Short mmCIF file of C-alpha atoms in Angstrom, two decimals:
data_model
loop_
_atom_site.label_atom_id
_atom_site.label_comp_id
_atom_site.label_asym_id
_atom_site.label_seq_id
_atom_site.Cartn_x
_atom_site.Cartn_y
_atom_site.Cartn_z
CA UNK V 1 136.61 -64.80 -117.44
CA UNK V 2 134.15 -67.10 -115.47
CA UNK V 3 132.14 -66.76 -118.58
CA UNK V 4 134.33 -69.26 -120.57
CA UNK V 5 133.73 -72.22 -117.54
CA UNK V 6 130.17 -71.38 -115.87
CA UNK V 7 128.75 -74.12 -117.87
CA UNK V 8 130.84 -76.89 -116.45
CA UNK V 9 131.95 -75.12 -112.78
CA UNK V 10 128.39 -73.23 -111.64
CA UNK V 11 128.97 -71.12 -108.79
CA UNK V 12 127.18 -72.58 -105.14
CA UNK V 13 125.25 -69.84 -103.62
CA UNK V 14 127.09 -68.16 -100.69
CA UNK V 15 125.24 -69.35 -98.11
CA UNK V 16 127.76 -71.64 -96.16
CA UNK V 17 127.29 -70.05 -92.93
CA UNK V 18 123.30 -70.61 -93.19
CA UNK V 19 124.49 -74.07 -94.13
CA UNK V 20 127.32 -74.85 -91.46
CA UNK V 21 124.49 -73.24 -88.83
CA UNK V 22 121.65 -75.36 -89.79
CA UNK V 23 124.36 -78.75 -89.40
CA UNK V 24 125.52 -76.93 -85.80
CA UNK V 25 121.85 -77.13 -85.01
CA UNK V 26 121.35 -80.85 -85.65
CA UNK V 27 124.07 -81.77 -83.76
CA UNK V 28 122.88 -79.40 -81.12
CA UNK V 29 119.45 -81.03 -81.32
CA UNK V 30 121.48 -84.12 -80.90
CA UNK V 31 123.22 -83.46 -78.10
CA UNK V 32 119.99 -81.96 -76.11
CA UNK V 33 118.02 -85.64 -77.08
CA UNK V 34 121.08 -87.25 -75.43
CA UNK V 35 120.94 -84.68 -72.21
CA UNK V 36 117.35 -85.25 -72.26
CA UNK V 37 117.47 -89.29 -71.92
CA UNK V 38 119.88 -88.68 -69.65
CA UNK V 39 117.62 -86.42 -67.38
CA UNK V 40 114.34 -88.23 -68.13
CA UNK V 41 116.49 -92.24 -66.99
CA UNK V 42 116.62 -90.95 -63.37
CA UNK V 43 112.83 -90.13 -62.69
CA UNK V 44 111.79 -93.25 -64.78
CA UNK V 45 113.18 -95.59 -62.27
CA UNK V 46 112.30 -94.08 -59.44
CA UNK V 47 108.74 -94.65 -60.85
CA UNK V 48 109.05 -98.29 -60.96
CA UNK V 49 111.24 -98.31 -57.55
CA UNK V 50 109.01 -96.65 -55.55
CA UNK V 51 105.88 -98.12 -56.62
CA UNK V 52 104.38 -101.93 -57.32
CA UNK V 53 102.15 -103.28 -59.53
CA UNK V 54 101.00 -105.03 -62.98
CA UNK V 55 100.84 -101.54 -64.14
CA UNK V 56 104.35 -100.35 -63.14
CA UNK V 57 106.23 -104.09 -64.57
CA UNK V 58 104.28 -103.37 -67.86
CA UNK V 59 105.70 -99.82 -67.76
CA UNK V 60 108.96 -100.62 -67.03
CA UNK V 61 108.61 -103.68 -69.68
CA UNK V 62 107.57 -100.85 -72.75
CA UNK V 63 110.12 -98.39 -71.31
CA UNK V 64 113.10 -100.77 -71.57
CA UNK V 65 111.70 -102.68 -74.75
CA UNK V 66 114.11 -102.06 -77.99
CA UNK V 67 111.00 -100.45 -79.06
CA UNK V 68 110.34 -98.12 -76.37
CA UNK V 69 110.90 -94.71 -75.92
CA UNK V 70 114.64 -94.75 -74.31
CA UNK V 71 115.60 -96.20 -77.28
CA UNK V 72 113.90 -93.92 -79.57
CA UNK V 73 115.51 -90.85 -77.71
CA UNK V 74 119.06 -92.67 -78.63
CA UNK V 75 118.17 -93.32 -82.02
CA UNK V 76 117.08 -89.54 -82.49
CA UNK V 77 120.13 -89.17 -80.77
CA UNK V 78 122.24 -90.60 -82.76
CA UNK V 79 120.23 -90.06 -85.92
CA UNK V 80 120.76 -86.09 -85.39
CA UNK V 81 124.47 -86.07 -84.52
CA UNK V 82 124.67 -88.00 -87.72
CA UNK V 83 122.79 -85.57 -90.13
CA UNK V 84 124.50 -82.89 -88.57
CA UNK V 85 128.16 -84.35 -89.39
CA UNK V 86 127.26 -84.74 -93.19
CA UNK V 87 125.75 -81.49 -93.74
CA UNK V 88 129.18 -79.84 -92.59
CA UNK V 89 130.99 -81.98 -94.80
CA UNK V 90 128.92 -81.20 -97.75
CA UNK V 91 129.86 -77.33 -96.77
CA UNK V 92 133.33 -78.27 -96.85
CA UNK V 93 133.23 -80.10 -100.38
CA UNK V 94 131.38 -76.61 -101.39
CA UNK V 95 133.92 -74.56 -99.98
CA UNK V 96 136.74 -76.48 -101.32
CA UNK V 97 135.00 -76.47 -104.87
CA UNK V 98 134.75 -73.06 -104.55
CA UNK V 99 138.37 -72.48 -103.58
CA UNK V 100 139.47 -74.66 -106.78
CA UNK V 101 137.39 -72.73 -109.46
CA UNK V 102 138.79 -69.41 -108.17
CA UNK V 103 142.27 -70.70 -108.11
CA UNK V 104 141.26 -71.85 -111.83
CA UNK V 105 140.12 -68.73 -113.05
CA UNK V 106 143.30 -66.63 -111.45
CA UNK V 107 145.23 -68.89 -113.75
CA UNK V 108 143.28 -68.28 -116.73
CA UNK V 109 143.74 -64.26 -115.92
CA UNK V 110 147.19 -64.81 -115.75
CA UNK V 111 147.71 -66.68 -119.60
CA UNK V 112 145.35 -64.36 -120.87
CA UNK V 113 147.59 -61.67 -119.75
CA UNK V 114 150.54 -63.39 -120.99
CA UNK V 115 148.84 -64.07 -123.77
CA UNK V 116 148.18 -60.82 -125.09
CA UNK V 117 151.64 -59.44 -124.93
CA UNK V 118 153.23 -62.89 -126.50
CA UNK V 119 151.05 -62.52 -129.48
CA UNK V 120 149.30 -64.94 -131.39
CA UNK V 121 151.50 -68.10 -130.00
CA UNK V 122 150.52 -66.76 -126.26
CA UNK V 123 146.88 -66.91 -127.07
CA UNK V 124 146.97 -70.30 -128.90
CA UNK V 125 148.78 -71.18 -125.33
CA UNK V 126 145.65 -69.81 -123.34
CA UNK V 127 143.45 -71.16 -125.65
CA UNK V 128 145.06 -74.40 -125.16
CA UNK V 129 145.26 -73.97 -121.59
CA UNK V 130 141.24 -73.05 -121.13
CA UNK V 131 140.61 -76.22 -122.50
CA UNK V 132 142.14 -77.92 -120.13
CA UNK V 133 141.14 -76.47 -117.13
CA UNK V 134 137.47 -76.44 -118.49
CA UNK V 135 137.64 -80.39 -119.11
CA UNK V 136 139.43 -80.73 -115.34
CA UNK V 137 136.83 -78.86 -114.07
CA UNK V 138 133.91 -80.77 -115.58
CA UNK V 139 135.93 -83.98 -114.57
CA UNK V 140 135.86 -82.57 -110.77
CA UNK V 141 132.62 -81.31 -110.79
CA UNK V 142 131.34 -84.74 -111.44
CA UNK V 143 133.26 -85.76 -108.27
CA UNK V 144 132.51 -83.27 -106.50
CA UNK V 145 128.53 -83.98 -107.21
CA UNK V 146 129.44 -87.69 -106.29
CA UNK V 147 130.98 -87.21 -102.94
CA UNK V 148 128.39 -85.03 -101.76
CA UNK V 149 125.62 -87.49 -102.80
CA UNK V 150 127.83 -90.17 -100.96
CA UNK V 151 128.03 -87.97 -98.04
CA UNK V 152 124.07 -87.23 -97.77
CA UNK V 153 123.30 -91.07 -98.51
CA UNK V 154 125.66 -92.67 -96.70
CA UNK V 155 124.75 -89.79 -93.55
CA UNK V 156 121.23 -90.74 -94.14
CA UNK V 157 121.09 -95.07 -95.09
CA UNK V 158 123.12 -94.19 -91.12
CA UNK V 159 120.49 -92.58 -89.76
CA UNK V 160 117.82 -94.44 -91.09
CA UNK V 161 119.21 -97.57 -90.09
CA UNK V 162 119.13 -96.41 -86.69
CA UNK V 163 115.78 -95.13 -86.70
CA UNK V 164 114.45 -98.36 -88.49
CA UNK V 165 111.46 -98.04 -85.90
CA UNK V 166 108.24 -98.02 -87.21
CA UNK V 167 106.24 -96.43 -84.33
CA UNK V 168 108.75 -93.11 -83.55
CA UNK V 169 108.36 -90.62 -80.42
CA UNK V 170 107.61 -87.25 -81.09
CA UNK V 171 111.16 -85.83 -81.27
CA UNK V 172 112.83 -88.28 -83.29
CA UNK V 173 109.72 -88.32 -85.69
CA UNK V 174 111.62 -84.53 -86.43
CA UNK V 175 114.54 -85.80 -87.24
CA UNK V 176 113.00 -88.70 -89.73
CA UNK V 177 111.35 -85.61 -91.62
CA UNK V 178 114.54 -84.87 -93.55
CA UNK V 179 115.58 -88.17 -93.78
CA UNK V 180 112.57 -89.68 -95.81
CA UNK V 181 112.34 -86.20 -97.67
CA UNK V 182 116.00 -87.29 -98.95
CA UNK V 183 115.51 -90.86 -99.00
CA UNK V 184 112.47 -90.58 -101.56
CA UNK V 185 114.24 -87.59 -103.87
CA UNK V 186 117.75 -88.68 -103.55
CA UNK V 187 117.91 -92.34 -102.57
CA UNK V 188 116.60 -93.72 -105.87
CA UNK V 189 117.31 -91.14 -107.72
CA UNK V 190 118.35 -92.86 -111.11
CA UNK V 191 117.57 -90.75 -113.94
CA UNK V 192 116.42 -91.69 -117.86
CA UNK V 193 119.31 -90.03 -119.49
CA UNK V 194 118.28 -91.37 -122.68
CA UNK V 195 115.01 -89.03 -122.11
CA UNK V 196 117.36 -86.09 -121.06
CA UNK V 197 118.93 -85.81 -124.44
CA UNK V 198 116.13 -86.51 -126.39
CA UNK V 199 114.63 -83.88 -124.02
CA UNK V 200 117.26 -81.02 -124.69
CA UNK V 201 117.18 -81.67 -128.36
CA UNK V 202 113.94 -80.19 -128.31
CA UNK V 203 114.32 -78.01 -125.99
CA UNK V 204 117.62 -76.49 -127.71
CA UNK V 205 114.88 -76.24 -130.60
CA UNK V 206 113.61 -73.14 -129.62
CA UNK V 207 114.35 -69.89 -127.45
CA UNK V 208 112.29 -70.27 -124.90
CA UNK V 209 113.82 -73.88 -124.11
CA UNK V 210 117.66 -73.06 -124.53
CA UNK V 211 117.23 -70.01 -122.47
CA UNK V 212 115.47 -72.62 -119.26
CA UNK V 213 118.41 -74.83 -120.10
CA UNK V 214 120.82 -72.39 -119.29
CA UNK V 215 119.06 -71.03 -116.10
CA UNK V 216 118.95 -74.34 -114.94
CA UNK V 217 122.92 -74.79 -115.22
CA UNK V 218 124.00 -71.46 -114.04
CA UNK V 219 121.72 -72.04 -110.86
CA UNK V 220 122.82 -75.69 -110.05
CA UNK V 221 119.57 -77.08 -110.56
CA UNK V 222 119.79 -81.04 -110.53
CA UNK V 223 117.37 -82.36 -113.34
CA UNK V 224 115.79 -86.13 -112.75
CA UNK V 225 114.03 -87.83 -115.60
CA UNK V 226 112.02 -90.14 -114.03
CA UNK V 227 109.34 -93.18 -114.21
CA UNK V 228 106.12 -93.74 -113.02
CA UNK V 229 103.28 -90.84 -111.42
CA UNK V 230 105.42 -88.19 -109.77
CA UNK V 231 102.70 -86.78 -107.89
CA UNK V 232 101.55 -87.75 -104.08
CA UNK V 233 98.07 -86.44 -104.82
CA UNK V 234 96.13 -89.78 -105.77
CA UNK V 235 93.67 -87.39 -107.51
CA UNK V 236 96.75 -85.53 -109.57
CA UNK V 237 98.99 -87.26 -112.22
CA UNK V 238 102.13 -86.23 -111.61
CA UNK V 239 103.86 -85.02 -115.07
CA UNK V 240 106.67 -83.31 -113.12
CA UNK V 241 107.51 -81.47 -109.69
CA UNK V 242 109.98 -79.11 -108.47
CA UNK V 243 111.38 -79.28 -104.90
CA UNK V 244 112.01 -76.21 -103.11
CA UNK V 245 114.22 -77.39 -100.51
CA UNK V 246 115.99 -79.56 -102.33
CA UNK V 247 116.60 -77.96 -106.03
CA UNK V 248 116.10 -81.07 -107.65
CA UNK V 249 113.23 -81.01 -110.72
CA UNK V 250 111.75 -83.92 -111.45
CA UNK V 251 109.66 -84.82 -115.23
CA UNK V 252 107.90 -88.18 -115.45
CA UNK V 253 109.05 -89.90 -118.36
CA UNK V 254 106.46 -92.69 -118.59
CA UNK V 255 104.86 -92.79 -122.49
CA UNK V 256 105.54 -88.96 -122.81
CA UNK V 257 107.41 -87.86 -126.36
CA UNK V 258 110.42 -85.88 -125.74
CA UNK V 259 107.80 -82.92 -126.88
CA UNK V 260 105.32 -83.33 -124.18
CA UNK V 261 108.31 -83.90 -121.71
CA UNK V 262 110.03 -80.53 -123.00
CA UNK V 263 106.81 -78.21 -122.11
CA UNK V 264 106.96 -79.98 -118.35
CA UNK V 265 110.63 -79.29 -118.38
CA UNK V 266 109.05 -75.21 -119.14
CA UNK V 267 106.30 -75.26 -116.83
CA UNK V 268 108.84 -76.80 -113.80
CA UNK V 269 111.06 -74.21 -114.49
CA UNK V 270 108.97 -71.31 -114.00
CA UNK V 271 108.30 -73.19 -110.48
CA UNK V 272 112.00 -73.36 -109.85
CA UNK V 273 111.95 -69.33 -110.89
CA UNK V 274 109.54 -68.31 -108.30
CA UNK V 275 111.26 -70.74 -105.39
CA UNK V 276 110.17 -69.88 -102.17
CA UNK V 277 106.95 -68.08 -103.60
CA UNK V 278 103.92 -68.02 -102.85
CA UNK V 279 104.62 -68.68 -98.88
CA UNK V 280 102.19 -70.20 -97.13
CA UNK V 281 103.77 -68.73 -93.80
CA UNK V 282 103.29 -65.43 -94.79
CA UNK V 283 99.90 -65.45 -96.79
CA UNK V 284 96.39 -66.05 -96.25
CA UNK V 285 95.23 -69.16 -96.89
CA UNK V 286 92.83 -67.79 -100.02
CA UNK V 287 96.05 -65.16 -101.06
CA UNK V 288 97.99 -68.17 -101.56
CA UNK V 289 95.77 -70.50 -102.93
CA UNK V 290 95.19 -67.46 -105.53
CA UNK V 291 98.87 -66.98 -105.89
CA UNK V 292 100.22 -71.01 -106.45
CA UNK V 293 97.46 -71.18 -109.10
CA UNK V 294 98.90 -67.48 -111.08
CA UNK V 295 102.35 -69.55 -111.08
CA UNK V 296 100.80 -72.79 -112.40
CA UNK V 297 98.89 -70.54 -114.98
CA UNK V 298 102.46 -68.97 -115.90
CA UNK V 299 104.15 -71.79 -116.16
CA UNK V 300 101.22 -72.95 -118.77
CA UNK V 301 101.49 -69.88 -120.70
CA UNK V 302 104.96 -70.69 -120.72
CA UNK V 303 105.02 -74.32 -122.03
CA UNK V 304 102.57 -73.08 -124.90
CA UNK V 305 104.98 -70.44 -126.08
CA UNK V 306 107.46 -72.94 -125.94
CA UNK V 307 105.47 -75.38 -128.09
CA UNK V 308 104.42 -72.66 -130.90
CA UNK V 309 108.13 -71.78 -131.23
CA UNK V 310 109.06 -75.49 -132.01
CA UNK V 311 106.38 -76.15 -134.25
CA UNK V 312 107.71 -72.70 -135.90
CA UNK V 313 111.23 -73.76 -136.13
CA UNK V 314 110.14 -77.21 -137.60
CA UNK V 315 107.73 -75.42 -140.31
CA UNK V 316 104.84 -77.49 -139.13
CA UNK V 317 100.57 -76.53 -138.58
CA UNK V 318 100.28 -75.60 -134.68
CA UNK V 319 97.97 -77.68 -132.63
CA UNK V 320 96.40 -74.71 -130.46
CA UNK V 321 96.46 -75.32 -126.64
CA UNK V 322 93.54 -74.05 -124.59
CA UNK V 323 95.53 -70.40 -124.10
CA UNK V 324 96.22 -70.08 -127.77
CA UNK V 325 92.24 -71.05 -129.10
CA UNK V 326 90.95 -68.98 -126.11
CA UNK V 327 93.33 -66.16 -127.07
CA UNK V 328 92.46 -66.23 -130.60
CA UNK V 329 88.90 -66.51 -130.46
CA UNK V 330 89.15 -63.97 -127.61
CA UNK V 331 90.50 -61.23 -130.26
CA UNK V 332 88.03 -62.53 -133.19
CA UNK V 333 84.81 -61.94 -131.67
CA UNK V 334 86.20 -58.39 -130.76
CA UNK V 335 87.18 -57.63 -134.18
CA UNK V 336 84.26 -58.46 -135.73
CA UNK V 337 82.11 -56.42 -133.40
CA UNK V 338 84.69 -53.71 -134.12
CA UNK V 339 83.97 -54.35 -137.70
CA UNK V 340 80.41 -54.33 -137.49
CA UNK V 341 80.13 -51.59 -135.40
CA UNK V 342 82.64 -50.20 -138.13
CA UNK V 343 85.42 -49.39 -135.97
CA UNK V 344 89.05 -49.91 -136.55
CA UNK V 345 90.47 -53.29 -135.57
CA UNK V 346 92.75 -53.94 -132.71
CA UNK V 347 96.26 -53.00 -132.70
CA UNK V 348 98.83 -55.92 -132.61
CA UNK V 349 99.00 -54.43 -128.65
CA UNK V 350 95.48 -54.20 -128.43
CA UNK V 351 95.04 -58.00 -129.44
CA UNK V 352 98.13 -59.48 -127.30
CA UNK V 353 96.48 -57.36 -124.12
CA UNK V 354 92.98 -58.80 -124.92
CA UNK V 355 94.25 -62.36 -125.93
CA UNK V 356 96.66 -63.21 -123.66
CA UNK V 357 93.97 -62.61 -120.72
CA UNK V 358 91.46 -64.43 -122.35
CA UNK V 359 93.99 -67.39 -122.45
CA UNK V 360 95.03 -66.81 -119.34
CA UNK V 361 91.31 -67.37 -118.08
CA UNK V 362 90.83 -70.29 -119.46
CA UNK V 363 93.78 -71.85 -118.21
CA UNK V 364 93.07 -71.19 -115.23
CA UNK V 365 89.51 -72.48 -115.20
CA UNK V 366 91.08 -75.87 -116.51
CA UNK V 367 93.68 -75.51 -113.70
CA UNK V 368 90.69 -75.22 -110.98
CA UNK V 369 89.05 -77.55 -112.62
CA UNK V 370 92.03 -80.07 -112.00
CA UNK V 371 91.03 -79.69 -108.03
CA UNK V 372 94.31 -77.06 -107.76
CA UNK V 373 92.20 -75.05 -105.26
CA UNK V 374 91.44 -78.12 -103.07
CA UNK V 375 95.14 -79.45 -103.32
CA UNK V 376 96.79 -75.75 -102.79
CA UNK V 377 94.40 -75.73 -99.66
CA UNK V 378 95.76 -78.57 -98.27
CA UNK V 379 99.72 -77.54 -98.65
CA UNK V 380 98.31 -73.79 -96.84
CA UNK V 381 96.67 -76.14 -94.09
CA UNK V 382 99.70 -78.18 -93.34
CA UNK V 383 102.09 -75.02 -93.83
CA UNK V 384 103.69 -75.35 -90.20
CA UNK V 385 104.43 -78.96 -91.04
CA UNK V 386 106.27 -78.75 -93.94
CA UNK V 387 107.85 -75.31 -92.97
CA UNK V 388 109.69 -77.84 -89.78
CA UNK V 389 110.29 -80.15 -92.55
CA UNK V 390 112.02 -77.85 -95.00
CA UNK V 391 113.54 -76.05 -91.92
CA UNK V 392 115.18 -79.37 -90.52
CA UNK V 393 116.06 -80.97 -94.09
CA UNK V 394 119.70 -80.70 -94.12
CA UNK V 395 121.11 -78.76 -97.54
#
């Protein structure tokens, strides 16, 4: 039965405890930077009471300055409580969605049952009545999707208003992390739609790209077509990202054709496939350097299997990509050793096996090329960072 409204009501993961925990922790963490100013006040002022000197005035100066550290530990304060109240809230929308698209779905049960022993008036009845409840659904969903983007930004425009300090003490700079993560992916997060359904025209071209089209629904993946160099790299251009944390996939629109933006729509989702893989936590720092180029390499593959289906479907000459002219000159030159040597020529197996690695190679030499290996190095180097950041950014 869910079948007939998973496009237009996708099912949140159940993982509202993990979420309501994670908003229990921020306030937690807000309350302890409130005890802690409160602790810390006490000895402060018995430094500058029981001592004199151009040294103690310009300490007590910076510590009672609106930018000094007492009023940093407020703001983090404050800025923690804050996060923590809209994360819970955005559990309870979930919840509450939840509870609506079950109570939808018993009702559908019900017609359909009533439906089949009224006969063919009962089922024009359900028919009539899935409609409905599909187009209500879609209608909520969108408002659902709105308050909860309310809720985050109008949590975090809070939070960064009261953290609008440029030089931050160590335990509010924690709290900022999720913050500026949200403010950068969320915050101006306006979206080409115009290149989204040029986009899925393609894309519902071929198998490969209605099949990522409706993975990316059924797993609540929010989709951003976006301007400019996506990339933080200055020595990458950024033709499209996928964020973990967040599940929001990002293409960069800027003079791409809705072709060149479909195989980055591909190659993101094979990132968003393998989310939360490779882990930097739990690999080597070569391992996953290794590993985060093999996805890259699949996602690739990917986007060229993607492109010779469309050209396929539109009956026109395929312009090879690297893996395709590496995996057919890869098979050639063994065929016509085979044939000199006169042996039989490959199998159709045979020639995929020996192809597709060939192509594989030389994507991957073009990817390391790029400077992958220097920029994967980097993300394993700062792995503890951005595990705190993905850690504290609120769902």
């Amino acid at each position: 039965m869910y079948g007939f409204i998973k496009d237009v009501a996708p099912w949140p993961d159940d993982d509202e405890d993990t979420r309501m925990r994670s908003g229990r922790a921020w306030v937690d963490l807000g309350v302890e930077l409130r005890k802690g100013a409160g602790r810390i006040e006490p000895a402060v002022q018995r430094v500058w009471s029981a001592n004199r000197g151009a040294d103690v005035a310009a300490f007590k100066k910076m510590w009672d300055d609106e930018d000094g550290p007492k009023q940093h530990l407020a703001a983090g304060s404050d800025a923690a409580l804050l996060t923590g109240a809209g994360t819970m809230a955005v559990v309870v929308l979930r919840v509450a969605w939840k509870a609506v698209v079950l109570f939808m779905l018993a009702t559908l049960v019900v017609s359909a049952i009533a439906a089949l022993v009224s006969g063919p008036v009962g089922y024009f009845m359900w028919a009539s009545r899935l409609v409905g409840i599909r187009k209500a659904l879609q209608s909520m969903l969108t408002q659902v999707r709105h308050h909860v983007l309310d809720v985050v930004k109008g949590t975090l425009r809070r939070a960064m208003a009261t953290l609008s300090l440029l030089r931050i003490a160590a335990p509010v700079a924690f709290v900022g992390l999720p913050a500026s993560g949200y403010w950068r992916h969320y915050g101006l997060a306006a979206s080409d739609e115009e290149a989204r359904r040029k986009t899925e025209e393609v894309l519902s071209e071929t198998p490969a790209g209605r099949e990522a089209l409706a993975w990316v629904r059924d797993h609540g993946i929010t989709v951003l077509f976006q301007g400019g160099d996506l990339n933080d790299s200055p020595d990458l251009v950024g033709l499209g990202d996928f964020q973990d944390n967040l599940d929001v996939l990002r293409i960069g629109v800027s003079g791409r054709s809705p072709e060149e933006l479909a195989e980055t729509f591909i190659h993101e989702v094979n990132h968003a496939r393998n989310q939360g893989g490779p882990d930097p936590i739990l690999m080597g720092r070569e391992a996953f350097i290794d590993a985060s180029i093999d996805e890259e390499v699949e996602g690739e593959v990917k986007a060229s299997e993607m492109r010779e289906q469309l050209a396929a479907a539109r009956g026109q000459q395929v312009i090879e990509t690297d893996y395709r002219w590496a995996y057919n000159d890869a098979v050639r030159q063994e065929n016509d050793a085979r044939t000199q040597a006169h042996q039989r020529p490959l199998t159709a197996e045979e020639q995929h096996s020996l192809g597709d690695r060939a192509g594989r190679a030389a994507v991957r030499e073009n990817i390391i090329d790029a400077d992958y290996r220097r920029t994967y190095g980097e993300h394993w180097d700062k792995r503890w960072p951005t595990a705190v950041r993905n850690l504290l950014t609120p769902p």
